[in-house]
Structure formats: C-alpha cells, structure tokens
Coordinates of C-alpha atoms (C1' of nucleotides) in Angstrom, one line a residue:
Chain A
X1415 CA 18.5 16.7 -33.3
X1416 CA 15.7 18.4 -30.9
X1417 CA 12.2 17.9 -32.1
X1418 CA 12.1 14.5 -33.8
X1419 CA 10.9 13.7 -37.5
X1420 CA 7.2 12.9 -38.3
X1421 CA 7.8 9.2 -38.9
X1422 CA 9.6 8.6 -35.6
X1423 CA 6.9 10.9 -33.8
X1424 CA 5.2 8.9 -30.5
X1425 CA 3.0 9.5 -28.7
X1426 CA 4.9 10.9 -25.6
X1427 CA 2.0 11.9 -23.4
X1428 CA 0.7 8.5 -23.4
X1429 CA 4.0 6.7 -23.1
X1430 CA 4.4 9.1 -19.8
X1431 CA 1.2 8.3 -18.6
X1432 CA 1.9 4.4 -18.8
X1433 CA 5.3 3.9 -18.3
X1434 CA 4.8 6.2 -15.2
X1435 CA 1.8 4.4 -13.7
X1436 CA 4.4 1.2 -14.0
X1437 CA 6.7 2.5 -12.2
X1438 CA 4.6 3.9 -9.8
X1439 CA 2.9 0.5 -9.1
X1440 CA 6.3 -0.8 -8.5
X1441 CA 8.0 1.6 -6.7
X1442 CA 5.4 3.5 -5.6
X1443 CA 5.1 7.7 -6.1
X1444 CA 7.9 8.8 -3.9
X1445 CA 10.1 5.8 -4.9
X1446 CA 10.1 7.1 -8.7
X1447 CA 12.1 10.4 -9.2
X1448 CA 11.1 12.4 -12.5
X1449 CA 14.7 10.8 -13.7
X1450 CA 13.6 7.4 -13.3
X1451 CA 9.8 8.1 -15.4
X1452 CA 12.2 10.1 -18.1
X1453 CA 14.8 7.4 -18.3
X1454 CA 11.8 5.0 -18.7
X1455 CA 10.0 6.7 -21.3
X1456 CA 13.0 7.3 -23.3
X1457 CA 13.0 11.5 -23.0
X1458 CA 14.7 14.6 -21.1
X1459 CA 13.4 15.2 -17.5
X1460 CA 13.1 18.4 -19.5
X1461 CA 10.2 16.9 -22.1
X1462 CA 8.5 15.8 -18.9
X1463 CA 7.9 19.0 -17.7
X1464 CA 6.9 20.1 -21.4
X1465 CA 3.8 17.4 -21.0
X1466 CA 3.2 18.0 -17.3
X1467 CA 3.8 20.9 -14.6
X1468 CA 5.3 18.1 -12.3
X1469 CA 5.0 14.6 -11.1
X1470 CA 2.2 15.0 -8.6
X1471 CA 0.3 16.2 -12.9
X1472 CA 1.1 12.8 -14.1
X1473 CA -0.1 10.7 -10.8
X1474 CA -3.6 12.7 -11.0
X1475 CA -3.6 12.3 -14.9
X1476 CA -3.1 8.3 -14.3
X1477 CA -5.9 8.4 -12.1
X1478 CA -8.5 10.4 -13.6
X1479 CA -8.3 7.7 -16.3
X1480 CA -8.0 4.6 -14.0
X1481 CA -10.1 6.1 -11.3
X1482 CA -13.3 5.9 -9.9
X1483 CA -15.4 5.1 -13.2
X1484 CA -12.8 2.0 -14.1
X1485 CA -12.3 1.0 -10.5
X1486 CA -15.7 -0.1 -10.1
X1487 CA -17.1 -1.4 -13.5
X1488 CA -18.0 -4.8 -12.2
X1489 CA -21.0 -3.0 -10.6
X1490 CA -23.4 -1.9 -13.2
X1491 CA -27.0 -1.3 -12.8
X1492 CA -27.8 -4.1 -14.8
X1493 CA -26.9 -6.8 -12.1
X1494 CA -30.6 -7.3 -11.1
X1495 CA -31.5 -7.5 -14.6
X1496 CA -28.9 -10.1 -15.1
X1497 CA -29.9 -12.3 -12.5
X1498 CA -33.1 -12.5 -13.4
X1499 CA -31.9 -13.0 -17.1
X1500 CA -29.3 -15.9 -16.1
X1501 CA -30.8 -17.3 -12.8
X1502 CA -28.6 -16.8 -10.0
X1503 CA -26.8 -19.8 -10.5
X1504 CA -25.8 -19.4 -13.6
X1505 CA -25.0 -15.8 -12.8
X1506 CA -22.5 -16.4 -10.3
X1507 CA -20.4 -18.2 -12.8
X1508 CA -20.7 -15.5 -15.1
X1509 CA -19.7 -12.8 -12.3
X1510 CA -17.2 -14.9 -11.6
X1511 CA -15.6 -14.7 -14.9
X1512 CA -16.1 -11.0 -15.7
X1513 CA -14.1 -10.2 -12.4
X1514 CA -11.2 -12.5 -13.7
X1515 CA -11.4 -11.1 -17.1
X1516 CA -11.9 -7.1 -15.9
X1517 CA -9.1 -7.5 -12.9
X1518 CA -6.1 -9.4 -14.2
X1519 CA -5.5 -7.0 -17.1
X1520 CA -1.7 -5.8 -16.2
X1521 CA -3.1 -1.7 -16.1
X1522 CA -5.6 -2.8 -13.6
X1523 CA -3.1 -5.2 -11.7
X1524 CA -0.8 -2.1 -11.5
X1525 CA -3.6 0.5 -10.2
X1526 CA -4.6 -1.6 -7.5
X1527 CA -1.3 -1.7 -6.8
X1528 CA -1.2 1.8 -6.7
X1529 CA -4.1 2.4 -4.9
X1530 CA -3.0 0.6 -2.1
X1531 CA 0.2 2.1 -1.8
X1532 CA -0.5 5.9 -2.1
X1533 CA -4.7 6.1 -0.8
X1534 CA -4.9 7.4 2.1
X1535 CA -2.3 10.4 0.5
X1536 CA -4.2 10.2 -2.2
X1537 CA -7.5 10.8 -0.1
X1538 CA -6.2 14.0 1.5
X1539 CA -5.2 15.2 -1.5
X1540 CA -8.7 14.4 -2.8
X1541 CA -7.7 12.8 -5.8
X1542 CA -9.5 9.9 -4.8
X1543 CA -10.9 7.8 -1.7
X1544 CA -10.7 4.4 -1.4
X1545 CA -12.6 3.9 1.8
X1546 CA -15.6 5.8 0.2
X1547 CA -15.5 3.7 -3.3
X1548 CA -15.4 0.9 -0.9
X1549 CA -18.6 2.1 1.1
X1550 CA -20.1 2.8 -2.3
X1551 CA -19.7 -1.1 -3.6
X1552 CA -20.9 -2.0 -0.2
X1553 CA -23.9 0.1 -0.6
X1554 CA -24.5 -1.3 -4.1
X1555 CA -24.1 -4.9 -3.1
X1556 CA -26.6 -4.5 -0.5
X1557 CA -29.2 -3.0 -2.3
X1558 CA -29.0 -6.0 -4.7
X1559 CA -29.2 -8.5 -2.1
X1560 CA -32.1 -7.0 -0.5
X1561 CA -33.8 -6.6 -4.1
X1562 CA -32.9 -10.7 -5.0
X1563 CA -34.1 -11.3 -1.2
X1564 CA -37.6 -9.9 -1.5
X1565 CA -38.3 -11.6 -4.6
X1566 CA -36.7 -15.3 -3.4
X1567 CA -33.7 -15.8 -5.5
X1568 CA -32.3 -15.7 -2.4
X1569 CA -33.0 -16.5 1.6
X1570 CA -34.1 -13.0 3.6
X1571 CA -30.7 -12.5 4.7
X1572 CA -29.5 -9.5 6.2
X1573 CA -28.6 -8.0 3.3
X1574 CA -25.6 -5.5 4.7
X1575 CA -23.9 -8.8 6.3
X1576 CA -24.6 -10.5 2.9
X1577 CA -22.7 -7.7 0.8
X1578 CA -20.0 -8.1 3.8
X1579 CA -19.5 -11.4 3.1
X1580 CA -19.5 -11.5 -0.8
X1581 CA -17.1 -8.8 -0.8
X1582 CA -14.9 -9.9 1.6
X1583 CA -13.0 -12.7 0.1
X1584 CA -13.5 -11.1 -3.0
X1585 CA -10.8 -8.5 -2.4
X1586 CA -8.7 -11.1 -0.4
X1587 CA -8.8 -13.4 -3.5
X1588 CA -7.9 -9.8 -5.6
X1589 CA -5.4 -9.3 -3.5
X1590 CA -3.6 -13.1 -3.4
X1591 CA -3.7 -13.8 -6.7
X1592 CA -3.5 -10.4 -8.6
X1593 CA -1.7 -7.9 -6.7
X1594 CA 1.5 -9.3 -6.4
X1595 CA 3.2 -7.6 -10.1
X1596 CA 6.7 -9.4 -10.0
X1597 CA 4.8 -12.6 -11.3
X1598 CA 2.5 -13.5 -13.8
X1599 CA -0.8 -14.4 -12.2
X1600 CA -2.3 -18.1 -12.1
X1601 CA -5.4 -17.5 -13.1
X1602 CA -6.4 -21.3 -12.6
X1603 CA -5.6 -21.0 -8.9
X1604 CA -7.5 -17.5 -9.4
X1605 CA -10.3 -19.3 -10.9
X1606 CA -10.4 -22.1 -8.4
X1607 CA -10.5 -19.5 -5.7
X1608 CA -13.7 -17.8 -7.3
X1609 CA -15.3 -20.6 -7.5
X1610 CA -14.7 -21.8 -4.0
X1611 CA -16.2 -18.7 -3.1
X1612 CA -19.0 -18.4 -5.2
X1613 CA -19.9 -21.9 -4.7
X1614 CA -20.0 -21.7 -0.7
X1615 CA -21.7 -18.3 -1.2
X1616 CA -24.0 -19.7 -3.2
X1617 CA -24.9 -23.0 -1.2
X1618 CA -25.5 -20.2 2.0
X1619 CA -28.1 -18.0 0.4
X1620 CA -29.8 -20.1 -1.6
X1621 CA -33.6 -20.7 -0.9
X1622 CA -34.2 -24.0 1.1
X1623 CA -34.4 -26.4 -1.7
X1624 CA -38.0 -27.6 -0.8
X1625 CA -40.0 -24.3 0.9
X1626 CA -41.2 -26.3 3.4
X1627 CA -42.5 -23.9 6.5
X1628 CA -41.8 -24.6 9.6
X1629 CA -44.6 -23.9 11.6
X1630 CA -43.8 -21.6 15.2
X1631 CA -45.4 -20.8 18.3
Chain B
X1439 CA 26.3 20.5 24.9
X1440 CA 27.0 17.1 23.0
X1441 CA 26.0 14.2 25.0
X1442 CA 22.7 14.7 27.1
X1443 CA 23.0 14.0 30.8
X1444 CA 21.8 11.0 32.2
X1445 CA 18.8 12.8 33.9
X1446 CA 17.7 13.9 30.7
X1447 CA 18.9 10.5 28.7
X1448 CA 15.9 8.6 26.6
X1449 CA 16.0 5.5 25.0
X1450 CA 16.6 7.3 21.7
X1451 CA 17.2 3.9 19.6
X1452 CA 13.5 3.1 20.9
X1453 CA 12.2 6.5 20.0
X1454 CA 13.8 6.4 16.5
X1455 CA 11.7 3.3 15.9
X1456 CA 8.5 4.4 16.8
X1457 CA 8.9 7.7 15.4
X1458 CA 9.8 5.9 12.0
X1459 CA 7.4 3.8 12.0
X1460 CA 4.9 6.3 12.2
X1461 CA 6.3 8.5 9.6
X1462 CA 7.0 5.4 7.3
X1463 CA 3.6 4.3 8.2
X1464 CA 2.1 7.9 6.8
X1465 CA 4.0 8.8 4.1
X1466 CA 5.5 5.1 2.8
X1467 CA 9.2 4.5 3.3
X1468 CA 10.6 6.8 0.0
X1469 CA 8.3 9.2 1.6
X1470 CA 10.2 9.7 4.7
X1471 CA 13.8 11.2 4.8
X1472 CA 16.8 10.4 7.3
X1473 CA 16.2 14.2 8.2
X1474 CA 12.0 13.8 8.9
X1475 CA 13.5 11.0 10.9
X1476 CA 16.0 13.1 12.6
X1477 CA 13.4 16.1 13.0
X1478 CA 11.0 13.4 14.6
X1479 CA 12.4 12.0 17.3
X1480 CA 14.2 15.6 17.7
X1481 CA 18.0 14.7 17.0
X1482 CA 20.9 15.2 14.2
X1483 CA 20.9 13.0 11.5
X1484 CA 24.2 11.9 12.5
X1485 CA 22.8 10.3 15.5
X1486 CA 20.2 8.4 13.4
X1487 CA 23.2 7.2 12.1
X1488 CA 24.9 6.2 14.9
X1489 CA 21.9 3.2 16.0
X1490 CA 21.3 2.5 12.4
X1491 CA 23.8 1.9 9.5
X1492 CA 21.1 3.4 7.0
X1493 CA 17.2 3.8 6.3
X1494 CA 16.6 0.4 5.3
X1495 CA 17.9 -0.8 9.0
X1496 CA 15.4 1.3 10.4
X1497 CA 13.0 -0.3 8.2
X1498 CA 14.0 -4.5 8.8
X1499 CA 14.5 -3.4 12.7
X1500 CA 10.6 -1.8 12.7
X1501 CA 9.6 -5.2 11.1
X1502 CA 11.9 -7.6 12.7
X1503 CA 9.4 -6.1 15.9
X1504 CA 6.5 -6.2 14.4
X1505 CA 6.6 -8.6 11.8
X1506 CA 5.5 -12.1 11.4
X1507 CA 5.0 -13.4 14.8
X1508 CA 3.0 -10.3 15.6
X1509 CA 0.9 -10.4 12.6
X1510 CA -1.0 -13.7 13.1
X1511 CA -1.1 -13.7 16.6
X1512 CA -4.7 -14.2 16.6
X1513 CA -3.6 -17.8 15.2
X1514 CA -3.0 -19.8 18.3
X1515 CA -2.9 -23.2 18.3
X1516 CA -5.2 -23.2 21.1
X1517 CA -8.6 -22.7 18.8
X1518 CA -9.0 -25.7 18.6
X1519 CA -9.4 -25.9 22.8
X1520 CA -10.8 -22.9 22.7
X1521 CA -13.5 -23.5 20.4
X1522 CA -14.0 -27.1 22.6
X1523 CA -14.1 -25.2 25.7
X1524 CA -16.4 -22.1 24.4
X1525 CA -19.0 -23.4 22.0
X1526 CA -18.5 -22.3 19.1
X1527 CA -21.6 -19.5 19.1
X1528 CA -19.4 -18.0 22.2
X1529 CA -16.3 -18.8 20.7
X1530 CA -17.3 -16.7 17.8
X1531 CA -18.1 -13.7 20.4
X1532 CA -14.8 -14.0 22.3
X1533 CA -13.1 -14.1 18.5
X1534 CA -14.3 -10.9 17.6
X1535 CA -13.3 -9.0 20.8
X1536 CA -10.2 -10.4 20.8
X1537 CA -9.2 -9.4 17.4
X1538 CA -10.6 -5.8 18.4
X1539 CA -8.6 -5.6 21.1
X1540 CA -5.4 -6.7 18.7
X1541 CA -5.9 -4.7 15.8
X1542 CA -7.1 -1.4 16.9
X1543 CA -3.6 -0.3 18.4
X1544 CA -2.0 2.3 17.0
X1545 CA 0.7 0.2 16.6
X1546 CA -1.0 -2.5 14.6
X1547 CA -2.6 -0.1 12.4
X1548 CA 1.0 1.7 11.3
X1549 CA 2.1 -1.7 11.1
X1550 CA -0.9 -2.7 8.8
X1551 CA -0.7 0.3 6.3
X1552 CA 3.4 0.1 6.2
X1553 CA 3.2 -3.5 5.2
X1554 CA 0.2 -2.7 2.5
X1555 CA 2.1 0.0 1.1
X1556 CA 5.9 -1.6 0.8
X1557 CA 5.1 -5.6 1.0
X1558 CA 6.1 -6.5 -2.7
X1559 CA 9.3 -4.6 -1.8
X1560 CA 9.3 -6.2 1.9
X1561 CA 9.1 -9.4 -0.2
X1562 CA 11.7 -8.9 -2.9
X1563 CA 14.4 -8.2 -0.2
X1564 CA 13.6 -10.8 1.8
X1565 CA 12.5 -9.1 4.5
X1566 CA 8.6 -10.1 5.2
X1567 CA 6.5 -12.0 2.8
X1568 CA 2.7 -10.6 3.0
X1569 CA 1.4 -13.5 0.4
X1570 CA 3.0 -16.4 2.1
X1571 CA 1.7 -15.1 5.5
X1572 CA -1.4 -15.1 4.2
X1573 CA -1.5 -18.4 2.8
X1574 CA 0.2 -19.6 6.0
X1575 CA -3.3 -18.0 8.1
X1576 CA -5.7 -19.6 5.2
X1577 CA -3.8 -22.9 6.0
X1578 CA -4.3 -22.6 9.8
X1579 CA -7.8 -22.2 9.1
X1580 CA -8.4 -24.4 7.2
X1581 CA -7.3 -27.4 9.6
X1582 CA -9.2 -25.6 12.1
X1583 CA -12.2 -26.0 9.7
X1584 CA -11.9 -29.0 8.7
X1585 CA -11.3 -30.2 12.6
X1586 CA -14.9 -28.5 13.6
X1587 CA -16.4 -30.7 10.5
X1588 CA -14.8 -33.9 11.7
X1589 CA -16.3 -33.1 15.0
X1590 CA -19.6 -32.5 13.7
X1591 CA -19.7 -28.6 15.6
X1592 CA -20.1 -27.3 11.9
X1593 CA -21.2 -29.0 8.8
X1594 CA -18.9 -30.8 6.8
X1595 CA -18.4 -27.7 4.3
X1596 CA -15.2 -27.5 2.0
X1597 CA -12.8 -26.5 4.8
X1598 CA -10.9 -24.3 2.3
X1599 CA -13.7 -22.5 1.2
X1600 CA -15.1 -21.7 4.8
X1601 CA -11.6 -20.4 5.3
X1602 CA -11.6 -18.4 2.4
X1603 CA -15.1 -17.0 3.7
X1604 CA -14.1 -16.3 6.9
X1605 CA -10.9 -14.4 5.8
X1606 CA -12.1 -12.5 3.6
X1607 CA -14.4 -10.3 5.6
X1608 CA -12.1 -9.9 8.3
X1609 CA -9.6 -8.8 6.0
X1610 CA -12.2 -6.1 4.5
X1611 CA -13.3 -4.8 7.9
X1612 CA -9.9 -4.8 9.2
X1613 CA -9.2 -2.6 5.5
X1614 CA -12.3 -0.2 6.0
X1615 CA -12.1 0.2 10.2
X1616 CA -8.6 0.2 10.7
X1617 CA -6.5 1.3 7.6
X1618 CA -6.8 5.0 7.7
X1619 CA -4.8 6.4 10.0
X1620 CA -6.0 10.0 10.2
X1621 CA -8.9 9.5 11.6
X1622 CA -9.4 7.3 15.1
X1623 CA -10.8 4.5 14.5
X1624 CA -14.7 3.8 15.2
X1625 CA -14.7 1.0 17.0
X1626 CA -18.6 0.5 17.3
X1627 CA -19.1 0.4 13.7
X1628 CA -16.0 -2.2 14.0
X1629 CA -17.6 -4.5 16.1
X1630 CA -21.0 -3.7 14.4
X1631 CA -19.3 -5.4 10.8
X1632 CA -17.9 -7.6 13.1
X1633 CA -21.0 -9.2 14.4
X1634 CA -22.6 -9.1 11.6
X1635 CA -19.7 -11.1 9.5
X1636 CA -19.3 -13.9 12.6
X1637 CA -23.3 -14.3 12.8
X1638 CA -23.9 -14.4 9.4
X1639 CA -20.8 -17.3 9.2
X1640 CA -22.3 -18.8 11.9
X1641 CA -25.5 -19.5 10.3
X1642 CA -23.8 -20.6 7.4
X1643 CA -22.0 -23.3 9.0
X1644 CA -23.9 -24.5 12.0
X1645 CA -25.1 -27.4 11.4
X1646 CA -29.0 -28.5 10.5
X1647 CA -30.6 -27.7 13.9
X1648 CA -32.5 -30.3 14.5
X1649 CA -30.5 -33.7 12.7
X1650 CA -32.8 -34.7 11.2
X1651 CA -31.4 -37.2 8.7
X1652 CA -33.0 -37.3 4.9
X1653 CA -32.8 -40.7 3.2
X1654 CA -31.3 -40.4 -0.2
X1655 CA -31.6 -43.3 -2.4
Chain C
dA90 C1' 38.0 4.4 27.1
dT91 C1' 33.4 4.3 25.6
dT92 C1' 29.1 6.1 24.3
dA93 C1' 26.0 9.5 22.4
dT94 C1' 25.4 13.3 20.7
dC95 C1' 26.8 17.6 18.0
dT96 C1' 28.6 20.7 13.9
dA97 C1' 30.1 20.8 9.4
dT98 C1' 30.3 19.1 5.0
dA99 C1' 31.1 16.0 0.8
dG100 C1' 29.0 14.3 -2.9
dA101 C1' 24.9 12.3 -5.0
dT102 C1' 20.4 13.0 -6.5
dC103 C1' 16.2 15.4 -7.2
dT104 C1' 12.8 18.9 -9.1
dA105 C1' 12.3 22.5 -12.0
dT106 C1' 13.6 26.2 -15.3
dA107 C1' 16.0 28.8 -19.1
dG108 C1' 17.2 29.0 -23.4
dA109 C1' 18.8 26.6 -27.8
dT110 C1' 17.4 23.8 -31.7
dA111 C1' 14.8 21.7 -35.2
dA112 C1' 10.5 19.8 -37.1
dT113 C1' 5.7 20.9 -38.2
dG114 C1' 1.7 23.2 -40.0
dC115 C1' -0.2 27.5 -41.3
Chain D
dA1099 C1' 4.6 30.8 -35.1
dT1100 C1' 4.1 26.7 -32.6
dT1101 C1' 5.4 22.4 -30.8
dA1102 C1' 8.5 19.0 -28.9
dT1103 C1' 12.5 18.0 -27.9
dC1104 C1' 17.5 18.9 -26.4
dT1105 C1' 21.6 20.8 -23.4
dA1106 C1' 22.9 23.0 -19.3
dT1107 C1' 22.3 24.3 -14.9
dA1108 C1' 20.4 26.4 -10.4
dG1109 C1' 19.1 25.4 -6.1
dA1110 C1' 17.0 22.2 -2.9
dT1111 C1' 17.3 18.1 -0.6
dC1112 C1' 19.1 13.7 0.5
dT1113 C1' 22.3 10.0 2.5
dA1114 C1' 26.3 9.4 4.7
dT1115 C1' 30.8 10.4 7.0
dA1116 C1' 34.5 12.9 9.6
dG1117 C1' 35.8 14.8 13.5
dA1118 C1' 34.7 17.6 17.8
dT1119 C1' 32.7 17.6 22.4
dA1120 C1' 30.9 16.1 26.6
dA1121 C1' 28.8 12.7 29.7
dT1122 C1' 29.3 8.0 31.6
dG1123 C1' 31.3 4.1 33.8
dC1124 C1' 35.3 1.7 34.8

DNA sequence: ATTATCTATAGATCTATAGATAATGC
DNA sequence: ATTATCTATAGATCTATAGATAATGC
C-alpha cells in the first residue's frame, strides 16, 4: 500500500510537528536526524520531506506556533486591572497559580527546553530571541510596578530592580522544577516554591502597615 | 612530515579542549563533528583520536575541568567570615565584583551555555548534574541565611526564601549578561543589574533601622 | 622503542530526491 | 488530476581504525 485509506488517514503534519518538537526537547535539533523524527512519527524520511522542505521547516514550524505569542502569555495587559480587581495580595496567589497551570503543560515544558538548548542559533537565524523576549517581560514588569507604586499598592520602589527581583527566581523556580523532562514534575514542591517567593516578595513591597511618616531634616 | 618538531610542538591535547569547548559551546555537542574539531585546532582527525577514544571523552574531559568545583566557586565556606569581617552592606559590594570577575571569562561563559544546552544529557550519563548543583548552592545559602538571622545582621526572614530571592536574580543576570556568546559581554549594564539586585536585597533584609521594639499583646 | 602525527579508507549514517503506487475528490 | 505515501538510491558527511612516517628520548 502507498497512500493509506480514509479511515486510517492522520493527521501527519501535526504528528510531525509534535513528535518532532519531542524529540527535539530531548535531544535537541542536531541530536535528531530526519530518521529519528520519521521513525517517531511512524512514516518514510520520504513523507517528511512531502510535509516539509527539511528539518530546519519543521523546527521554525514548531516555533511559530510555540513562539513568541505563547512564550509570554502570563503578561497580559490586564495585570493592572487585575490587581486592582483582586488586591494585590490576593493577586499574587492567583499569579502564582496561572504560572503553574500555563508552564507545567508537557508542550510548554518541552519548548523551554528547546529554547534553551538551540537560542542563541536560533537568534542568528532570527527565528526568535530569547534575550529580547526576556528584555520585553522585563520592560513589562517594570512598567507595572511603577504603575502599582504610584498609586500605593506597593512601596516606591525602584521599579526596574523590582521587575529584577520578581523575575528572577521566577525562571530559577521554572527552571528547577519544570525543565528537567525525564521526570514528572512535583508540582507541590513547585507550588511551595511560588509561594516562598511570592510571599517574601510580597512582605518586601508591601506599604508599611501603618503610613506613619517619618519626619527628616 | 608526520610528527612536528619539538620547536614547533604545542600542547595539542590542551588545544583540542579549548577548541572543543568553544565549538561545543556554539553549536551544542551534536552540532560539532570530530572533523570541525580536527579543522579547529588544525590537525587530522586521526590525531583527535589519538588523545581521545571518542567525542563523548572530549566532552567528560572539558567538564571533568570545568565542572562542579568550578561552578560554585563563588560558594566558599568563608562567607560566613567574610560577611563578619565586611559588613554585610560591603560584603554585598565585594560579592558582586567578585562574581563579575568569575563569570565574565570566556571560559565561564562557554562553560555556562554548554552546560544549559546538554545538562539533562550531562545528567542522564552521569556526567554533571545541573539540578542537584543547584539545589546544593540554594542549600549553602540558605545556612548562610539563616546564620545572618541568628546573628541578628538581617531579619529573621524564611532563610529558604531569601535564598531563593537572592538566586534567582543572579541566575537571570548571569542568563541575560553573560549567555550569548556572540556578542562581548557589557559589563557596565552587568554590574548596573547587579547593584540594583544586591541593593534592592539589601533593603529587603536589613533589619528595622532603628530597633525599635513593638509590643504585641 | 615510543610518541604524535599523517594518509587512506571502511562502514555507518544522514539529508534529500526520483519515481512508483494507490487512495481521494472532482 | 491531486495528494500522501512508499521503495530505492545518490551523494555527502560522520566516526573510527589501520598502517605509514618521522621526531623524540632512552
């Protein structure tokens, strides 16, 4: 048989596309030959090349639909809004959970993966730039710091050290708990993590309980 | 001619390392072929051959180098003193410069992207285990944190989540600053995040400037 | 004799293409 | 006629080895 029937049809450009970005993830771009991806999806090398031109295709297919737009989807323009809906408190804990719920999906455990593996090839070949996402959550996370500082959620803080320091252990907890793909994560000790953080963020922003001025010279 | 003459000899099982690790550094381990190797340090592949049994030597020698001890050896066990003998404002200052002056090396930096790229396959064959490094530096920190508390030169905060807080933005500047290795790295933006991470931690965790002590019922 | 290189090459693996075959949808 | 697969294979590249050659150090 060549082409197979109707009933047994799949969808082979989407089994590429995932089974590829598993791989990938695991052995990263150059550790996956064509054989490998065709022996995983269950096809010729030959049906590859019927679905893509060649492997550096299916790599730039994974990430225009795992790029940018996903990477990022914690950081909507409705933070400020929530904030101010939730309190800040109460808005932490919710962060908290959307970033355990949006991150330890096994696609977006696999793209990190991926991302840190292949970026900075990735970046020359501009199909996408890690260290300017990364500027562009910084630059996000400021601006909502210095927004929730000028209306008092929070203490005048430098805002650009603030969006240092909020980041910061997020992507080390990212990376601890979700990166590693040869086990299941624990998203307890994930969770605990967050709320370490959160909490000891929290606590070192917060208004002084009573706004008691100090009076100086 | 065969065998250079001794006027013209080089360490070549030195150069092979270096080379390697700069092409495994730039194009990840798959990425690099015995022959790149060869071409870099300027020899046959036979001769790669002769220091090394196969790639994957090259590989475990690079690390065996460069690995662990290396990695953390901004984790003395002298922080304690040092933080005793300092202050802990100046401490912070000398902290900073010091892990400048560690991580900005070439060296560190190919060491840094190699082990991002290949650690879960560094890990699975034994080789060097990224995770439990970094718990191992969360650990030292924390007693070191929890130390400082007992001694009353920073408030009695959860010592694992001030560790977790001061990790995490060292790991993200050391990401952002230090990561990609096409361009050189900008040191005075470095030292800017730097500075404004260890201030920012600083006035987190100093303690209430003037103790004055609030009766709770 | 030992060490460090070279030339030459075997054999495996990889990317990619040509052309055959069969199911689908007009 | 078009689409999705297959078989078969070309040609490049890769890892690794065999055996020759020449310098070194006893």
């Amino acid at each position: 048989m060549a082409r197979p029937r109707k009933t047994e049809a799949r969808d082979t450009r989407r089994e590429i596309l995932d089974r590829s970005l598993e791989l990938f993830a695991e052995r990263g771009f150059s550790g996956s030959s064509m054989r490998d991806l065709a022996r995983a999806v269950g096809v010729r090398e030959s049906a590859l090349y019927h679905h893509f031109p060649n492997k550096k295709a299916i790599l730039e297919a994974i990430l225009a639909e795992n790029g940018p737009g996903q990477v990022n989807a914690v950081l909507s323009n409705e933070l400020e809004a929530m904030v101010e809906a939730l309190g800040p408190r109460q808005f932490l804990e919710t962060f908290g959970e959307l970033v355990v719920q949006l991150w330890a999906t096994p696609r977006e455990r696999q793209v990190v993966r991926l991302l840190m593996a292949e970026w900075p090839r990735l970046a020359a070949a501009g199909v996408f730039d890690l260290q300017a996402q990364l500027a562009r959550i910084r630059a996000r996370l400021t601006r909502l710091f210095e927004h929730l500082g000028s209306r008092g959620v929070i203490r005048p803080l430098d805002a650009e050290a603030t969006a240092l320091r909020f980041m910061g252990p997020m992507l080390l907890i990212r990376l601890v708990h979700l990166a590693d793909l040869s086990r299941p994560p624990d998203l307890t000790a994930m969770r605990r993590d967050l709320a370490l953080h959160l909490d000891g963020f929290w606590e070192s922003v917060r208004p002084a309980a009573a706004p008691t001025r100090r009076r100086r010279p």
